[in-house]
Amino acid sequence: RTPLTRLHGSAEIARQTSEDVQSLRDALVDCMEETERVTTMLTTLMDISEAQAGSMKLKKTELDLAKMVRGLSEMYELVAEEKGIAVQLDLPASLEINADSVRLQQVIGNLLDNAIKYSPENSEVFLRLFQDESGEAVFSVQDQGIGIAKEDLSRIWDRLYRADKSRTQRGLGLGLSFVRAIVEAHDGSVWVESEPGKGSTFYARFPKNHGTDGKRSP
Ligand code: ADP
């Protein structure tokens, strides 16, 4: 309800300052920004529901996950640099999976964004990609950030859940629910290992490349 409360608050301020055109304009800009936030939130909530219900249309293609991770790490370089965070890569030259490129970029982007957001200045974030013994692709994001308390570990994947310690950071508490829903819609799985005060590692495992029809191999 927070964005709607803020939207209401800005409108209320505008109503009370009807003489001053600049204040009215500022209040309108605030209202528009809050409206955008609500729209993003609703879109994400709808995406999560669709992905969970199995009704999300995934545009699956053969894509190189290693190339995608490299590209996204470059995109986040500036944000990381601003906090003095070095993003280290440990990736194979290429690793192909059958997945929806746009959705996977959102998944990796969300995990990387969180890693940077919940890390202290001058720390390191590691992006790794490898094939496990059964040939499945495993992507991980490790940070040296605030970590996650034991009692929060199972709840962070819930919609709108935010651990107490992270409330000072921007966010809606929808990123990880989205990540989980999308990865599971790809028949994959997610999990996390974390130690409060030391850091967290988030994992996403994707099934073997099943071919462009997306069917499971026998
Ligand atoms: P948001 O970051 O918008 O709050 P998310 O759904 O992405 O929402 O994450 C849910 C919660 O999980 C966060 O509020 C935070 O408490 C915790 N969390 C997620 N990623 C990390 C991380 N890398 N380090 C520590 N805590 C994290």
XYZ file of C-alpha atoms and ligand atoms in Angstrom:
245
model
C 0.000 0.000 0.000
C 2.993 2.314 0.482
C 3.131 3.745 -3.081
C -0.624 4.409 -2.994
C -0.332 6.119 0.399
C 2.443 8.309 -1.000
C 0.359 9.066 -4.087
C -2.527 10.111 -1.885
C -0.175 12.210 0.260
C 1.218 14.100 -2.741
C -2.287 14.817 -4.030
C -3.288 16.027 -0.585
C -0.307 18.406 -0.449
C -1.266 19.748 -3.882
C -4.820 20.321 -2.744
C -3.625 22.367 0.215
C -1.176 24.517 -1.774
C -3.409 25.584 -4.612
C -1.858 29.100 -4.809
C 1.704 28.108 -5.643
C 2.022 26.827 -9.230
C 5.533 25.393 -8.724
C 4.458 23.364 -5.694
C 1.483 22.090 -7.662
C 3.777 21.025 -10.490
C 6.152 19.290 -8.042
C 3.233 17.467 -6.471
C 2.037 16.334 -9.900
C 5.519 15.045 -10.763
C 5.509 13.119 -7.450
C 2.102 11.692 -8.319
C 3.316 10.583 -11.744
C 6.394 8.919 -10.270
C 4.303 7.051 -7.724
C 1.869 5.995 -10.443
C 4.787 4.568 -12.415
C 5.937 2.648 -9.351
C 2.464 1.199 -8.851
C 2.315 0.198 -12.526
C 5.710 -1.562 -12.295
C 4.571 -3.306 -9.147
C 1.329 -4.520 -10.696
C 3.095 -5.675 -13.873
C 5.593 -7.659 -11.805
C 2.829 -9.145 -9.632
C 0.943 -10.197 -12.765
C 4.109 -11.679 -14.304
C 4.731 -13.686 -11.128
C 1.148 -14.990 -11.082
C 1.300 -15.929 -14.752
C 4.652 -17.670 -14.404
C 3.420 -19.593 -11.346
C 0.174 -20.577 -13.053
C 2.083 -21.813 -16.095
C 0.251 -19.392 -18.378
C 3.211 -17.099 -19.112
C 4.153 -17.197 -22.784
C 7.875 -17.941 -22.847
C 9.689 -17.145 -26.087
C 12.220 -19.934 -25.779
C 15.281 -19.953 -28.006
C 18.760 -21.447 -27.837
C 20.747 -18.830 -26.018
C 24.259 -18.518 -24.746
C 23.942 -17.966 -20.997
C 27.651 -17.170 -20.628
C 27.367 -14.388 -23.207
C 24.255 -13.043 -21.495
C 25.954 -12.926 -18.077
C 29.004 -11.178 -19.586
C 26.764 -8.585 -21.241
C 24.760 -7.908 -18.090
C 27.871 -7.603 -15.923
C 29.062 -4.880 -18.298
C 25.713 -3.127 -17.982
C 25.972 -3.128 -14.183
C 29.649 -2.107 -14.153
C 28.921 1.581 -13.580
C 26.480 0.981 -10.715
C 28.997 -1.390 -9.122
C 31.905 1.009 -9.629
C 29.978 3.786 -7.892
C 30.082 1.639 -4.739
C 33.650 0.509 -5.366
C 32.382 -3.014 -6.016
C 34.385 -5.242 -8.357
C 32.331 -7.748 -10.331
C 34.420 -10.897 -10.951
C 33.446 -13.419 -13.604
C 34.090 -17.128 -13.711
C 32.308 -18.284 -16.857
C 32.844 -20.820 -19.611
C 33.364 -19.462 -23.139
C 29.762 -20.410 -23.861
C 26.929 -22.422 -22.323
C 23.733 -22.854 -24.297
C 20.317 -23.332 -22.758
C 16.796 -23.213 -24.121
C 15.136 -20.218 -22.502
C 13.304 -16.916 -22.890
C 16.044 -14.365 -23.362
C 14.149 -11.326 -22.016
C 12.949 -13.174 -18.903
C 16.394 -14.611 -18.192
C 17.971 -11.184 -18.461
C 15.462 -9.982 -15.857
C 16.367 -12.917 -13.601
C 20.110 -12.311 -13.802
C 19.580 -8.536 -13.554
C 17.511 -8.914 -10.378
C 20.096 -11.146 -8.676
C 22.990 -8.916 -9.681
C 21.108 -5.785 -8.649
C 20.411 -7.299 -5.201
C 24.027 -8.406 -4.784
C 25.243 -4.850 -5.428
C 22.458 -3.258 -3.389
C 23.044 -5.381 -0.268
C 26.868 -5.198 -0.438
C 29.127 -2.772 1.406
C 31.398 -0.391 -0.481
C 34.691 -1.777 -1.755
C 33.675 -5.400 -1.843
C 33.446 -8.073 -4.521
C 30.594 -9.791 -6.344
C 31.295 -13.100 -8.120
C 29.253 -14.338 -11.075
C 29.806 -17.993 -11.837
C 28.388 -20.320 -14.428
C 29.123 -24.021 -14.786
C 27.594 -27.357 -15.723
C 27.001 -29.691 -12.798
C 27.674 -33.440 -12.905
C 24.294 -34.094 -14.569
C 25.000 -31.505 -17.228
C 22.592 -28.869 -15.909
C 23.590 -25.200 -16.102
C 24.113 -23.581 -12.700
C 24.423 -19.812 -12.373
C 25.458 -18.216 -9.088
C 25.835 -14.713 -7.704
C 27.966 -14.402 -4.585
C 28.294 -11.229 -2.549
C 30.094 -10.125 0.613
C 27.070 -8.186 1.802
C 24.753 -8.030 4.809
C 23.660 -11.665 4.477
C 20.294 -13.082 5.445
C 19.175 -14.146 8.917
C 18.207 -17.822 9.289
C 14.567 -16.997 10.047
C 14.313 -14.961 6.823
C 15.837 -17.566 4.516
C 12.590 -19.278 3.574
C 10.576 -16.052 3.431
C 12.691 -13.931 1.078
C 11.099 -15.736 -1.906
C 7.608 -14.626 -0.827
C 5.882 -11.747 -2.582
C 6.477 -8.371 -0.940
C 8.650 -9.845 1.843
C 11.605 -7.692 2.865
C 13.899 -8.547 5.775
C 14.106 -5.839 8.459
C 17.758 -5.040 7.755
C 17.097 -4.309 4.096
C 14.240 -1.849 4.568
C 16.584 1.119 4.233
C 17.311 0.105 0.623
C 14.993 0.847 -2.291
C 12.842 -2.071 -3.377
C 9.396 -3.612 -3.487
C 10.180 -7.082 -2.229
C 9.129 -8.659 -5.523
C 12.478 -9.362 -7.193
C 13.138 -12.786 -5.709
C 9.536 -13.999 -6.123
C 9.855 -13.011 -9.766
C 13.237 -14.783 -10.092
C 11.886 -17.980 -8.570
C 8.677 -17.963 -10.644
C 10.574 -17.441 -13.912
C 13.279 -20.020 -13.192
C 10.648 -22.588 -12.158
C 8.620 -21.798 -15.299
C 11.794 -22.921 -17.133
C 11.730 -26.198 -15.107
C 14.697 -24.926 -13.123
C 15.237 -24.306 -9.404
C 16.651 -21.604 -7.146
C 18.277 -21.655 -3.718
C 20.431 -19.517 -1.488
C 23.267 -19.963 0.997
C 23.914 -17.093 3.329
C 25.701 -16.046 6.489
C 24.587 -12.836 8.202
C 27.328 -10.222 8.069
C 29.428 -12.260 5.641
C 27.406 -12.531 2.452
C 25.063 -14.563 0.327
C 25.214 -16.788 -2.720
C 22.113 -17.153 -4.858
C 21.890 -20.091 -7.277
C 19.710 -20.789 -10.300
C 19.844 -24.177 -11.995
C 18.489 -24.736 -15.481
C 17.730 -28.102 -17.021
C 19.793 -29.485 -19.850
C 19.239 -28.061 -23.279
C 16.066 -29.796 -24.411
C 16.026 -28.486 -27.959
C 13.943 -25.670 -29.409
C 10.602 -27.398 -28.813
C 11.258 -27.082 -25.089
C 10.368 -30.742 -24.455
C 12.213 -32.692 -21.809
C 14.655 -35.328 -23.005
C 13.650 -38.898 -22.212
P 13.850 -6.149 -2.568
O 15.326 -6.232 -2.817
O 13.136 -5.246 -3.493
O 13.514 -5.891 -1.122
P 13.710 -8.983 -3.314
O 12.500 -9.829 -3.534
O 14.690 -8.870 -4.417
O 13.179 -7.579 -2.854
O 14.431 -9.557 -2.026
C 13.662 -9.872 -0.864
C 14.510 -9.685 0.367
O 15.563 -10.662 0.398
C 15.226 -8.339 0.445
O 14.395 -7.342 0.969
C 16.380 -8.675 1.383
O 15.929 -8.702 2.709
C 16.735 -10.113 0.974
N 17.832 -10.164 -0.020
C 17.730 -10.354 -1.347
N 18.936 -10.391 -1.932
C 19.835 -10.241 -0.948
C 21.277 -10.206 -0.890
N 22.020 -10.349 -1.988
N 21.846 -10.030 0.328
C 21.108 -9.914 1.448
N 19.753 -9.923 1.472
C 19.135 -10.092 0.293
